Coordinates of C-alpha atoms in Angstrom, one line a residue:
Chain C
M66 CA 27.8 150.6 55.9
F67 CA 27.6 147.3 58.1
R68 CA 26.5 150.3 60.5
A69 CA 25.9 147.1 64.2
S70 CA 23.7 149.2 66.2
P71 CA 23.7 148.2 69.6
L72 CA 21.2 150.6 71.1
P73 CA 17.5 150.6 69.4
D74 CA 15.5 153.1 71.1
K75 CA 13.3 151.2 72.8
Q76 CA 10.7 151.9 71.1
T77 CA 10.8 149.6 67.9
R78 CA 11.4 147.0 70.4
T79 CA 8.4 147.0 72.2
M80 CA 6.1 147.6 69.1
L81 CA 3.9 144.3 69.0
P82 CA 3.5 144.0 65.8
F83 CA 0.5 141.6 65.7
K84 CA -2.1 143.6 67.4
R85 CA -4.0 145.5 64.5
N86 CA -6.7 146.8 66.7
R87 CA -4.0 149.4 67.9
R88 CA -3.2 152.3 65.9
Q89 CA 1.0 152.5 65.2
I90 CA 2.7 156.3 66.3
L91 CA 4.9 155.2 63.3
P92 CA 2.6 155.6 60.3
G93 CA 3.5 152.8 57.4
F94 CA 4.0 149.8 60.0
G95 CA 1.4 147.3 57.6
L96 CA 3.8 148.2 54.3
S97 CA 7.3 148.2 54.9
M98 CA 6.5 144.6 57.0
G99 CA 5.0 143.3 53.5
Y100 CA 8.0 145.1 51.9
T101 CA 10.5 143.1 54.2
V102 CA 8.9 139.9 54.2
F103 CA 8.0 139.8 50.3
Y104 CA 12.0 141.3 50.2
L105 CA 13.4 138.8 52.2
S106 CA 11.6 136.0 50.5
A107 CA 12.9 136.7 47.0
I108 CA 16.2 137.0 47.9
V109 CA 16.7 134.9 51.2
I110 CA 14.4 132.5 51.8
V111 CA 12.9 131.3 48.5
P112 CA 16.7 129.9 47.0
L113 CA 17.3 128.7 50.6
A114 CA 14.1 127.0 50.5
T115 CA 14.9 125.6 47.2
L116 CA 17.4 124.1 48.3
V117 CA 15.7 122.2 51.4
A118 CA 12.9 121.8 49.3
G119 CA 15.6 119.8 47.2
S120 CA 17.8 117.6 49.2
F121 CA 14.5 116.0 50.5
R122 CA 14.1 114.4 47.4
I123 CA 17.3 112.2 48.0
A124 CA 16.8 108.1 49.2
P125 CA 17.6 109.0 53.0
D126 CA 21.1 106.6 53.4
L127 CA 22.7 108.4 50.7
F128 CA 21.9 112.0 52.7
V129 CA 23.8 110.4 55.6
N130 CA 26.0 108.8 53.8
T131 CA 27.2 111.6 51.7
V132 CA 27.0 114.1 55.2
T133 CA 29.1 111.8 57.5
S134 CA 31.2 110.2 54.4
P135 CA 35.2 111.3 55.7
R136 CA 36.1 113.5 53.1
V137 CA 33.1 115.4 53.5
L138 CA 33.5 115.5 57.7
A139 CA 37.0 116.8 57.3
S140 CA 36.2 120.1 55.0
Y141 CA 33.0 120.6 57.3
R142 CA 35.7 120.8 60.3
L143 CA 38.3 122.4 58.1
S144 CA 36.1 125.0 56.8
L145 CA 33.7 126.1 60.4
S146 CA 37.9 125.6 61.9
T147 CA 39.7 128.3 59.7
A148 CA 36.9 130.0 59.6
L149 CA 36.1 130.3 63.4
I150 CA 40.2 130.8 64.0
A151 CA 40.1 133.7 61.1
A152 CA 36.9 135.5 62.7
M153 CA 39.0 135.0 66.2
F154 CA 41.7 137.3 64.1
N155 CA 39.7 139.4 62.6
A156 CA 38.2 140.7 65.9
F157 CA 41.4 141.1 67.6
F158 CA 42.9 142.9 64.8
G159 CA 39.8 144.5 63.7
F160 CA 39.0 145.7 66.7
L161 CA 42.8 147.4 67.0
T162 CA 42.2 149.3 63.5
A163 CA 38.8 150.8 64.2
W164 CA 40.3 152.2 67.9
T165 CA 43.7 153.1 65.5
L166 CA 41.1 155.0 62.8
V167 CA 38.4 156.5 66.5
R168 CA 41.2 157.5 68.7
Y169 CA 44.4 159.1 66.7
R170 CA 44.7 162.2 63.9
F171 CA 47.1 160.3 62.3
P172 CA 48.3 161.9 58.1
G173 CA 46.6 158.6 55.9
R174 CA 44.3 158.6 57.7
K175 CA 41.7 159.3 55.4
V176 CA 43.6 156.4 53.0
L177 CA 43.8 153.8 55.6
D178 CA 40.3 154.3 56.6
A179 CA 39.4 154.1 52.6
L180 CA 40.8 150.5 52.7
V181 CA 39.5 148.3 55.2
D182 CA 37.0 148.7 52.9
L183 CA 38.6 147.1 49.8
P184 CA 37.7 143.5 50.7
F185 CA 34.5 144.5 49.9
A186 CA 35.4 145.3 47.3
L187 CA 38.4 143.0 45.4
P188 CA 36.8 139.7 43.5
T189 CA 37.8 137.4 46.5
A190 CA 39.5 135.3 43.0
V191 CA 41.4 138.1 42.8
A192 CA 43.2 138.2 46.1
G193 CA 43.6 134.2 46.1
I194 CA 45.6 134.9 43.0
C195 CA 47.5 137.4 45.1
F196 CA 47.9 135.1 48.2
A197 CA 48.3 132.2 46.2
T198 CA 51.6 134.5 44.7
L199 CA 53.1 136.1 47.7
Y200 CA 52.7 133.4 49.9
S201 CA 54.4 130.5 46.8
P202 CA 58.0 129.1 47.8
V203 CA 59.1 131.5 45.1
G204 CA 57.0 134.2 45.9
W205 CA 58.9 136.9 48.4
V206 CA 57.2 136.7 51.4
G207 CA 57.0 132.3 51.1
Q208 CA 60.7 132.3 49.6
F209 CA 61.1 134.0 52.4
L210 CA 58.7 131.9 54.8
G211 CA 60.8 129.2 53.8
R212 CA 63.9 129.2 55.3
F213 CA 62.3 128.8 58.6
D214 CA 60.5 125.7 56.5
I215 CA 57.5 127.3 57.2
Q216 CA 54.8 127.2 54.3
L217 CA 51.0 128.5 54.4
I218 CA 50.0 128.2 50.3
N219 CA 48.7 124.6 50.0
A220 CA 47.9 124.6 54.1
P221 CA 44.8 125.2 55.7
S222 CA 47.2 128.6 58.0
G223 CA 47.1 129.6 54.2
I224 CA 43.2 129.5 54.4
V225 CA 42.8 131.6 57.8
I226 CA 44.8 133.5 56.1
A227 CA 42.5 134.6 52.5
L228 CA 39.5 134.5 55.3
I229 CA 41.2 136.5 57.7
F230 CA 41.3 139.9 54.7
I231 CA 37.9 138.5 53.5
G232 CA 36.7 139.6 57.4
F233 CA 38.3 142.0 58.2
P234 CA 35.6 145.4 57.0
F235 CA 33.3 143.2 59.1
V236 CA 34.7 144.0 62.9
V237 CA 36.4 147.2 61.7
R238 CA 33.2 148.4 60.5
T239 CA 30.9 147.2 63.1
V240 CA 33.3 148.7 66.0
Q241 CA 33.9 151.9 64.6
P242 CA 31.1 153.7 65.2
V243 CA 30.0 152.2 68.5
L244 CA 34.1 153.6 69.9
A245 CA 33.3 156.5 67.6
E246 CA 30.1 157.3 69.6
L247 CA 30.9 157.0 73.2
E248 CA 32.4 160.3 74.9
P249 CA 35.9 160.3 76.4
E250 CA 34.0 160.9 79.6
I251 CA 33.8 157.9 80.5
E252 CA 36.9 156.7 80.9
E253 CA 37.9 160.0 82.3
A254 CA 35.5 159.2 85.2
A255 CA 36.9 156.3 85.6
H256 CA 40.1 157.1 86.1
S257 CA 39.3 159.7 88.3
L258 CA 37.7 157.0 90.5
G259 CA 41.0 155.3 90.6
A260 CA 40.8 152.4 87.9
S261 CA 44.1 151.8 85.9
R262 CA 43.7 151.4 82.3
W263 CA 43.6 148.3 81.8
Q264 CA 40.9 148.7 84.3
A265 CA 38.6 151.4 82.6
F266 CA 39.7 149.5 79.0
R267 CA 37.9 145.3 80.5
R268 CA 35.2 146.6 82.8
I269 CA 34.0 149.6 80.8
L270 CA 35.3 150.1 76.6
L271 CA 35.0 146.8 76.2
P272 CA 31.5 145.9 77.9
H273 CA 30.4 148.9 75.3
I274 CA 31.3 147.5 73.0
F275 CA 30.7 143.9 73.3
P276 CA 27.8 143.9 71.5
A277 CA 28.8 145.1 68.3
L278 CA 32.1 143.1 68.2
L279 CA 30.7 140.3 68.6
T280 CA 28.3 141.6 65.6
G281 CA 30.8 142.5 63.6
V282 CA 33.2 138.7 64.0
T283 CA 29.5 136.6 64.1
L284 CA 29.7 138.5 60.6
S285 CA 33.0 138.2 59.5
F286 CA 32.6 134.4 60.5
A287 CA 29.6 133.5 58.3
R288 CA 31.0 135.4 55.3
A289 CA 34.3 133.1 56.0
I290 CA 31.9 130.1 55.6
G291 CA 31.4 130.8 53.2
E292 CA 33.4 132.1 51.4
Y293 CA 35.5 129.6 48.3
G294 CA 36.4 132.7 45.7
S295 CA 39.5 133.5 47.5
V296 CA 40.4 130.0 49.4
I297 CA 40.7 127.6 46.3
F298 CA 43.3 129.0 45.3
I299 CA 45.8 129.6 48.3
A300 CA 44.7 126.6 49.5
G301 CA 45.5 123.5 47.4
N302 CA 42.8 121.1 47.6
L303 CA 44.4 118.4 48.7
P304 CA 41.3 116.0 50.5
F305 CA 41.5 115.6 53.4
R306 CA 43.5 118.5 54.3
T307 CA 42.5 121.2 52.6
E308 CA 40.0 121.2 51.6
I309 CA 37.2 123.4 52.6
A310 CA 33.2 122.3 52.6
P311 CA 32.1 125.6 49.5
L312 CA 34.9 123.3 47.4
M313 CA 33.3 120.0 47.6
I314 CA 30.1 121.3 46.9
M315 CA 31.5 122.5 43.9
S316 CA 33.2 119.9 42.9
K317 CA 30.1 117.5 42.8
L318 CA 28.9 119.7 40.8
D319 CA 31.2 119.7 38.9
Q320 CA 30.8 115.6 38.3
F321 CA 26.5 115.8 37.9
D322 CA 25.5 114.5 41.5
Y323 CA 23.3 117.3 42.6
D324 CA 22.0 115.5 45.6
G325 CA 25.1 115.2 47.1
A326 CA 26.3 119.1 47.0
A327 CA 22.7 119.5 48.3
A328 CA 22.7 117.0 50.8
V329 CA 26.5 118.9 51.4
A330 CA 25.0 121.9 51.3
L331 CA 22.4 122.2 53.6
V332 CA 24.4 120.9 56.7
L333 CA 26.4 123.5 55.9
L334 CA 23.6 126.1 55.9
L335 CA 21.9 123.8 59.2
I336 CA 25.5 124.6 60.8
S337 CA 25.9 127.9 59.7
F338 CA 23.0 129.2 60.4
S339 CA 22.5 127.2 63.9
M340 CA 25.5 129.3 64.6
L341 CA 24.6 132.7 63.6
L342 CA 21.6 132.1 65.8
V343 CA 22.9 131.6 68.9
L344 CA 25.9 133.6 68.8
N345 CA 23.0 136.3 68.6
S346 CA 20.9 135.5 71.2
V347 CA 23.9 136.1 72.6
Q348 CA 24.8 140.0 71.3
R349 CA 20.7 140.5 72.4
W350 CA 21.4 138.7 76.1
Q351 CA 24.0 141.3 76.2
E352 CA 22.6 144.0 75.0
K353 CA 18.9 143.1 77.0
A354 CA 21.5 144.0 79.8
Y355 CA 21.0 147.5 80.1
R356 CA 18.7 148.2 78.5
Chain P
M251 CA 42.0 169.4 102.2
S252 CA 43.0 172.5 100.8
I253 CA 43.3 172.8 97.2
E254 CA 46.3 175.2 96.5
I255 CA 46.6 176.4 92.4
K256 CA 50.5 178.4 91.3
H257 CA 51.3 179.9 88.6
V258 CA 49.0 177.1 86.3
T259 CA 49.2 178.3 82.4
K260 CA 47.5 176.4 79.4
R261 CA 47.6 177.0 76.1
Y262 CA 46.1 175.8 73.3
A263 CA 47.3 176.3 69.3
G264 CA 45.9 179.6 68.8
Y265 CA 44.8 180.6 71.8
T266 CA 45.9 180.5 76.1
A267 CA 43.3 178.5 78.4
L268 CA 44.6 179.9 81.3
D269 CA 46.6 182.5 81.7
N270 CA 49.2 182.7 84.9
I271 CA 46.4 181.5 87.6
S272 CA 46.4 181.9 91.3
L273 CA 44.1 180.3 93.7
N274 CA 43.5 179.1 97.4
V275 CA 40.5 177.0 98.1
D276 CA 40.4 176.4 101.8
T277 CA 39.6 173.0 103.0
G278 CA 35.3 172.4 103.2
D279 CA 35.0 175.3 101.8
L280 CA 33.0 175.2 98.5
V281 CA 33.6 177.6 95.3
A282 CA 32.2 178.2 92.3
L283 CA 34.6 178.7 89.2
L284 CA 32.3 182.5 86.9
G285 CA 32.8 183.3 84.1
P286 CA 31.6 183.4 80.3
S287 CA 31.8 179.9 78.1
G288 CA 35.6 179.4 76.6
C289 CA 37.5 181.2 80.0
G290 CA 39.1 178.0 80.9
K291 CA 37.4 177.3 84.3
T292 CA 36.4 173.7 82.8
T293 CA 39.5 173.5 81.6
L294 CA 42.2 174.8 85.1
L295 CA 39.3 172.2 87.0
R296 CA 39.8 169.5 85.3
I297 CA 43.7 170.8 86.1
I298 CA 43.2 169.9 89.6
A299 CA 41.6 166.5 89.0
G300 CA 45.2 165.2 86.6
L301 CA 42.3 164.8 83.2
D302 CA 44.8 168.0 81.8
T303 CA 48.4 168.6 83.0
P304 CA 49.7 172.1 82.5
D305 CA 52.1 174.4 80.2
S306 CA 53.5 175.3 83.4
G307 CA 52.9 175.9 87.4
S308 CA 51.7 173.8 89.6
I309 CA 48.5 172.1 92.4
F310 CA 48.9 171.8 95.9
L311 CA 46.1 169.5 97.7
E312 CA 47.3 169.5 101.0
E313 CA 50.6 171.2 100.6
R314 CA 51.6 168.2 98.3
D315 CA 52.8 168.9 95.5
T316 CA 50.8 167.0 92.3
T317 CA 50.8 168.2 89.2
G318 CA 51.2 165.5 86.8
I319 CA 49.7 163.0 88.7
P320 CA 47.6 160.8 86.5
A321 CA 43.9 161.6 87.4
R322 CA 43.9 158.0 88.5
E323 CA 45.7 158.7 91.8
K324 CA 44.5 161.9 92.9
N325 CA 42.0 160.5 95.2
V326 CA 39.9 162.8 93.4
G327 CA 35.8 163.8 93.4
F328 CA 34.6 164.7 89.5
V329 CA 31.2 164.8 88.5
F330 CA 30.9 165.9 84.7
Q331 CA 28.3 168.5 83.0
H332 CA 26.0 164.6 81.1
Y333 CA 26.9 162.2 83.9
A334 CA 29.4 160.3 82.7
L335 CA 27.4 156.6 84.0
F336 CA 28.4 153.7 82.8
R337 CA 25.6 152.4 81.1
H338 CA 26.0 148.5 80.9
L339 CA 25.8 148.8 85.2
N340 CA 23.1 149.8 86.9
V341 CA 23.1 152.1 90.1
F342 CA 24.5 150.6 92.4
D343 CA 27.8 148.6 90.2
N344 CA 28.0 152.7 89.0
V345 CA 28.7 154.1 92.3
A346 CA 30.5 150.5 93.6
F347 CA 32.3 150.8 91.2
G348 CA 35.1 153.4 91.9
L349 CA 36.1 150.9 95.5
R350 CA 36.2 147.1 92.8
V351 CA 38.7 148.6 90.9
R352 CA 40.6 149.5 93.9
P353 CA 44.0 146.5 94.8
S354 CA 43.1 144.1 96.5
Q355 CA 45.5 145.1 99.5
T356 CA 42.8 148.3 100.0
R357 CA 39.7 146.7 98.6
P358 CA 36.5 146.9 100.8
S359 CA 34.7 143.6 101.3
K360 CA 31.6 142.9 99.9
N361 CA 29.0 143.7 102.7
E362 CA 31.6 146.9 103.3
I363 CA 31.4 147.8 99.9
R364 CA 27.1 146.8 100.2
D365 CA 26.9 149.4 103.0
R366 CA 28.6 152.3 101.8
V367 CA 27.1 152.4 98.6
V368 CA 23.6 151.8 100.5
Y369 CA 24.9 155.1 102.3
L370 CA 26.6 156.7 99.3
L371 CA 22.6 156.2 97.3
K372 CA 20.0 157.4 100.6
L373 CA 22.7 160.5 100.9
V374 CA 21.4 161.4 97.4
Q375 CA 17.9 160.3 97.9
M376 CA 18.4 157.4 95.5
E377 CA 17.8 154.3 97.1
W378 CA 14.8 153.3 95.8
A379 CA 16.9 152.7 92.5
V380 CA 19.4 150.4 93.4
K381 CA 18.8 148.0 90.2
R382 CA 18.4 150.7 87.3
Y383 CA 19.7 151.5 84.6
P384 CA 20.9 155.2 83.6
S385 CA 19.1 154.9 81.0
Q386 CA 15.9 154.4 83.3
L387 CA 16.6 157.3 85.2
S388 CA 16.0 161.1 84.4
G389 CA 18.8 163.9 84.3
G390 CA 18.7 164.8 87.7
Q391 CA 18.9 161.7 88.6
R392 CA 21.1 160.2 86.5
Q393 CA 24.1 163.9 88.6
R394 CA 22.9 162.3 92.5
V395 CA 23.6 158.7 90.7
A396 CA 27.7 160.4 89.5
L397 CA 27.4 162.5 92.9
A398 CA 27.3 159.7 95.2
R399 CA 30.1 157.6 93.1
A400 CA 32.4 159.9 93.3
L401 CA 31.7 160.7 96.8
A402 CA 32.3 156.4 97.2
V403 CA 36.1 156.8 96.4
N404 CA 35.5 159.5 99.6
P405 CA 37.5 161.9 97.2
K406 CA 39.9 164.4 98.6
V407 CA 38.0 167.0 97.1
L408 CA 35.3 167.2 94.7
L409 CA 35.0 168.7 91.3
L410 CA 31.8 169.1 89.3
D411 CA 31.6 170.2 85.9
E412 CA 28.7 172.1 85.5
P413 CA 26.9 170.0 86.9
F414 CA 23.1 170.8 86.4
S415 CA 23.3 172.9 83.3
A416 CA 22.0 169.6 81.9
L417 CA 19.0 169.7 83.4
D418 CA 15.2 172.1 83.4
A419 CA 15.6 174.9 84.9
K420 CA 12.9 173.4 87.9
V421 CA 14.9 170.8 88.8
R422 CA 18.9 173.1 88.3
Q423 CA 16.9 174.7 91.0
E424 CA 16.5 171.8 93.1
L425 CA 19.3 170.3 93.0
R426 CA 21.3 173.6 93.7
R427 CA 19.7 174.1 96.9
W428 CA 20.1 169.8 97.6
L429 CA 23.9 170.1 96.9
R430 CA 24.4 173.1 98.8
K431 CA 22.8 170.9 102.1
L432 CA 24.9 168.1 101.3
H433 CA 28.4 170.7 101.2
D434 CA 26.6 170.9 104.1
D435 CA 26.4 167.6 105.7
I436 CA 29.5 166.4 104.6
H437 CA 31.7 169.4 104.1
V438 CA 34.7 168.0 101.7
T439 CA 36.2 171.0 100.1
S440 CA 34.6 171.7 96.6
I441 CA 35.1 173.6 92.9
F442 CA 32.3 173.7 90.4
V443 CA 32.1 175.6 87.5
T444 CA 29.7 177.4 85.7
H445 CA 28.6 180.9 83.3
D446 CA 25.0 181.2 85.7
Q447 CA 26.2 183.9 87.7
E448 CA 22.6 183.3 90.0
E449 CA 23.7 179.7 90.0
A450 CA 27.1 180.7 91.8
L451 CA 25.7 183.6 94.3
E452 CA 22.9 181.1 95.4
L453 CA 26.1 178.2 96.0
A454 CA 29.2 178.8 97.0
D455 CA 31.4 180.1 99.7
R456 CA 33.6 182.1 97.6
I457 CA 33.4 183.2 94.4
V458 CA 36.2 182.8 91.3
V459 CA 35.7 185.0 88.1
I460 CA 37.4 184.4 85.3
N461 CA 37.8 185.8 82.2
K462 CA 39.9 185.1 79.8
G463 CA 42.4 182.7 81.5
R464 CA 42.6 185.3 84.2
I465 CA 41.2 185.7 87.6
E466 CA 38.8 189.1 87.6
Q467 CA 37.9 188.3 91.4
Q468 CA 37.4 186.0 94.5
G469 CA 35.4 186.7 97.2
S470 CA 32.5 185.8 99.0
P471 CA 29.4 185.9 96.8
Q472 CA 27.8 189.1 99.1
E473 CA 31.1 190.9 98.2
V474 CA 31.7 189.6 94.2
Y475 CA 28.2 191.5 93.8
D476 CA 28.5 194.5 96.3
H477 CA 31.7 195.7 95.0
P478 CA 32.7 194.1 91.7
A479 CA 36.6 194.5 90.7
N480 CA 36.1 195.6 87.6
A481 CA 33.9 195.9 85.2
F482 CA 33.7 192.8 83.4
V483 CA 32.4 191.9 86.7
Y484 CA 30.7 194.0 87.6
N485 CA 28.8 193.1 83.7
F486 CA 29.0 189.3 84.2
L487 CA 26.8 189.1 88.0
G488 CA 23.0 190.4 86.8
N489 CA 21.5 192.8 84.5
V490 CA 23.1 196.0 84.0
N491 CA 22.7 199.6 82.7
V492 CA 25.7 201.0 80.5
F493 CA 26.4 204.1 79.7
H494 CA 29.9 204.8 77.8
G495 CA 30.7 208.7 77.7
R496 CA 33.3 211.2 78.1
L497 CA 35.3 212.0 81.1
R498 CA 35.0 215.1 83.7
D499 CA 35.6 215.8 87.2
G500 CA 35.5 212.4 87.8
K501 CA 31.8 212.4 86.5
V502 CA 30.1 210.6 83.5
L503 CA 29.3 213.0 80.3
V504 CA 27.0 211.2 79.0
G505 CA 25.1 213.2 75.4
D506 CA 23.8 216.5 77.8
H507 CA 23.7 214.5 80.9
L508 CA 26.3 213.8 83.7
I509 CA 25.5 211.1 85.6
E510 CA 27.6 211.7 89.4
A511 CA 28.6 208.6 89.9
G512 CA 28.4 207.0 93.9
K513 CA 31.6 205.6 93.4
R514 CA 34.0 205.4 91.0
I515 CA 37.1 202.5 90.3
G516 CA 39.4 202.9 88.3
H517 CA 41.4 206.0 87.5
H518 CA 41.1 209.0 87.5
E519 CA 43.0 211.0 84.5
A520 CA 40.8 208.6 81.6
E521 CA 39.8 210.1 78.9
H522 CA 37.0 207.7 79.0
G523 CA 34.6 206.5 81.2
Q524 CA 31.7 204.1 81.6
A525 CA 29.1 204.0 83.9
F526 CA 27.0 200.9 85.4
I527 CA 24.7 201.0 87.9
R528 CA 21.8 197.7 88.0
P529 CA 18.0 197.7 87.7
H530 CA 16.8 198.3 91.3
E531 CA 20.0 200.5 92.0
I532 CA 17.7 203.0 89.5
G533 CA 15.4 205.2 91.3
I534 CA 12.4 206.3 90.0
S535 CA 9.1 208.6 90.9
R536 CA 6.4 211.3 89.5
I537 CA 8.8 214.3 91.0
R538 CA 11.9 215.6 90.2
S539 CA 14.2 214.3 93.8
G540 CA 17.8 215.8 92.6
K541 CA 19.3 218.5 90.1
N542 CA 21.2 215.0 88.1
D543 CA 17.5 213.5 87.8
I544 CA 16.7 212.9 84.2
V545 CA 12.7 212.6 82.7
G546 CA 11.9 209.6 80.9
F547 CA 9.2 208.3 79.3
I548 CA 7.7 204.6 80.3
R549 CA 8.2 202.2 77.2
D550 CA 7.3 199.5 78.1
I551 CA 6.6 197.9 82.0
R552 CA 7.0 194.0 82.5
L553 CA 5.7 191.6 85.2
M554 CA 9.1 189.3 86.9
G555 CA 7.9 188.0 89.7
G556 CA 8.0 190.7 92.6
Q557 CA 9.6 193.2 91.1
I558 CA 8.4 195.3 87.8
G559 CA 10.4 195.8 85.3
L560 CA 10.4 198.8 82.9
E561 CA 12.2 200.2 79.8
L562 CA 12.7 203.7 80.5
E563 CA 13.3 205.7 76.7
T564 CA 15.1 209.5 77.7
A565 CA 15.9 212.2 75.4
G566 CA 19.5 212.3 75.7
F567 CA 20.9 208.3 75.8
D568 CA 20.6 206.3 73.2
K569 CA 19.5 203.2 74.2
P570 CA 16.8 202.4 76.8
I571 CA 16.8 202.6 80.5
E572 CA 16.6 199.0 81.6
A573 CA 15.1 199.4 85.4
E574 CA 13.1 197.6 88.1
I575 CA 11.5 198.6 91.8
P576 CA 9.2 196.9 94.1
R577 CA 5.4 196.5 92.8
E578 CA 4.5 198.4 95.3
T579 CA 6.4 201.0 94.8
W580 CA 4.5 200.7 90.5
R581 CA 1.5 201.0 92.5
N582 CA 2.1 203.5 94.5
L583 CA 3.3 205.2 91.8
E584 CA 0.4 204.8 89.6
L585 CA 1.7 204.2 87.2
S586 CA 1.8 202.8 83.6
R587 CA 4.0 203.3 80.1
G588 CA 3.5 206.3 78.4
D589 CA 3.7 208.1 81.8
E590 CA 6.5 210.6 82.1
V591 CA 9.1 210.1 85.2
F592 CA 12.3 210.9 87.2
I593 CA 15.2 209.2 86.9
T594 CA 17.6 208.8 89.7
L595 CA 21.6 207.1 88.8
D596 CA 22.9 208.1 91.3
R597 CA 23.8 205.1 93.1
A598 CA 25.5 204.3 90.2
T599 CA 29.3 202.8 90.2
V600 CA 31.2 204.1 87.1
F601 CA 35.2 203.0 85.3
T602 CA 37.7 204.1 84.1
G603 CA 39.9 202.9 81.1
D604 CA 39.0 201.8 78.4
Y605 CA 37.6 198.9 78.4
V606 CA 35.6 195.9 76.3
I607 CA 33.8 192.5 77.1

């Protein structure tokens, strides 16, 4: 599904798409490139461009006032920080899950493997309601945690839990194939050269899977920034405390403040895009090292 | 550094990979473990390296029991069939890896590491490639880097698992000679695994023939080739004609023909016997030279480098006989397809008793 390809072959990278006079060995460049551009335009660029164009209609001072209002700023902070924390959690536990699924053979492995994809399939609102029920002060887990004065519902940590849930499959599904392709000889070679388990992991295994891990974390992070359905049920949506940015957009829409909604959305879009760009270039730089 | 393998047994679900193997390798020797695929030779190599553990038996390196000691503490160089280079590290860092992972007390200084890596890369003739990544090298070059990497940690023994089998024929032969020369220079006790009898014969000081988890024979290449201990070894080391028949007075009766043996191995009283003869041991002439000669016809003539291969059809044997004669003999005899010749099988070796390959 979200198969990371840390090793795209050299040819596709060095192809010169704009030299029309040079005949391509791989046929169909025109058609597939045209299709790609059209598809990306229809699905991604045009809707987002509408958003950007729409926000130009807003008076500049109104725009600035909207996106710098303390409540909106708080929502950005919350969205980004919870998404980042969730992505970090997923980096670790997603990797662990991928490791378990690839390296060990145990009964029920296939079932576990299938379970990983469930967060993709489940309507996120359903997940949100489940979490809210579970962690509410009268819920199974909430009751127990209440004894230690830990409250997850209506709190940022609850948001993180929801975001971990929806972002989890990305890391597993990107790391898994790369880990599976890694020959056991690579690690054996490291051991025979005197490397300890940790050294073999740190110096050999991790660098091998790092690009894939980064892809997974990026996807998980990006998905978490935009998540709405599951979070609103568990967050409580308290102004300044547990209001995420997508919720700000929704509530502005509810008040027919379309310009305000567009302004908030545009800034969120810009933040996400620049972060994705940074992560992508880190990844490219990582991969370039050994190509 | 001598290696002593004592009664090593390893079983997997359903089959026995190694069945009570005992073997000694002297310091400085280059030994080939030769056998068909699945015979257990790689398993044995991995057990010596500490990458696998035997079910029973023990491995001694220089009189010290190292059974059960993990690979990273054994100081054994291992070269893998598919190189197993670290593809995110360049050639220099690959070779330096083993030195850099040492604990800080025993880790050489930066300069020492650089000198050692450069020295080793010169040794394997790869010093021009320090900055290259494995993906930029050919198979033969990768394997040489892998060898330098294994040698970097000053291993007590060097183990090579089918080191050349992933390379094409020409490179394989080149690397073989080169490795032999390298071994003569640095004299590290080495064991390599191969299924290629030619490679074993050309490269090794001693050959250990393994089949189905057991050692069939060990000795110098000459011994093993000229005096095979049993039918398996005879068969495995090169092309051979096999005749199955009944045994009578130490001779094998195949159809109406009696094959007299130059050598006999096995019991006298066996019912069944087999006569083995290598293609180049067969005598071919235009005139009858002895009473045991067989009459045959040349069905096919093949040019095989310096030798000429003949496929001979005879009335008594169901299978054609493969013979090899020098080019000169062929020219002198003026042989051509369809000619009648007399075939001498006197140099055959007879093995008695039942035997299945």
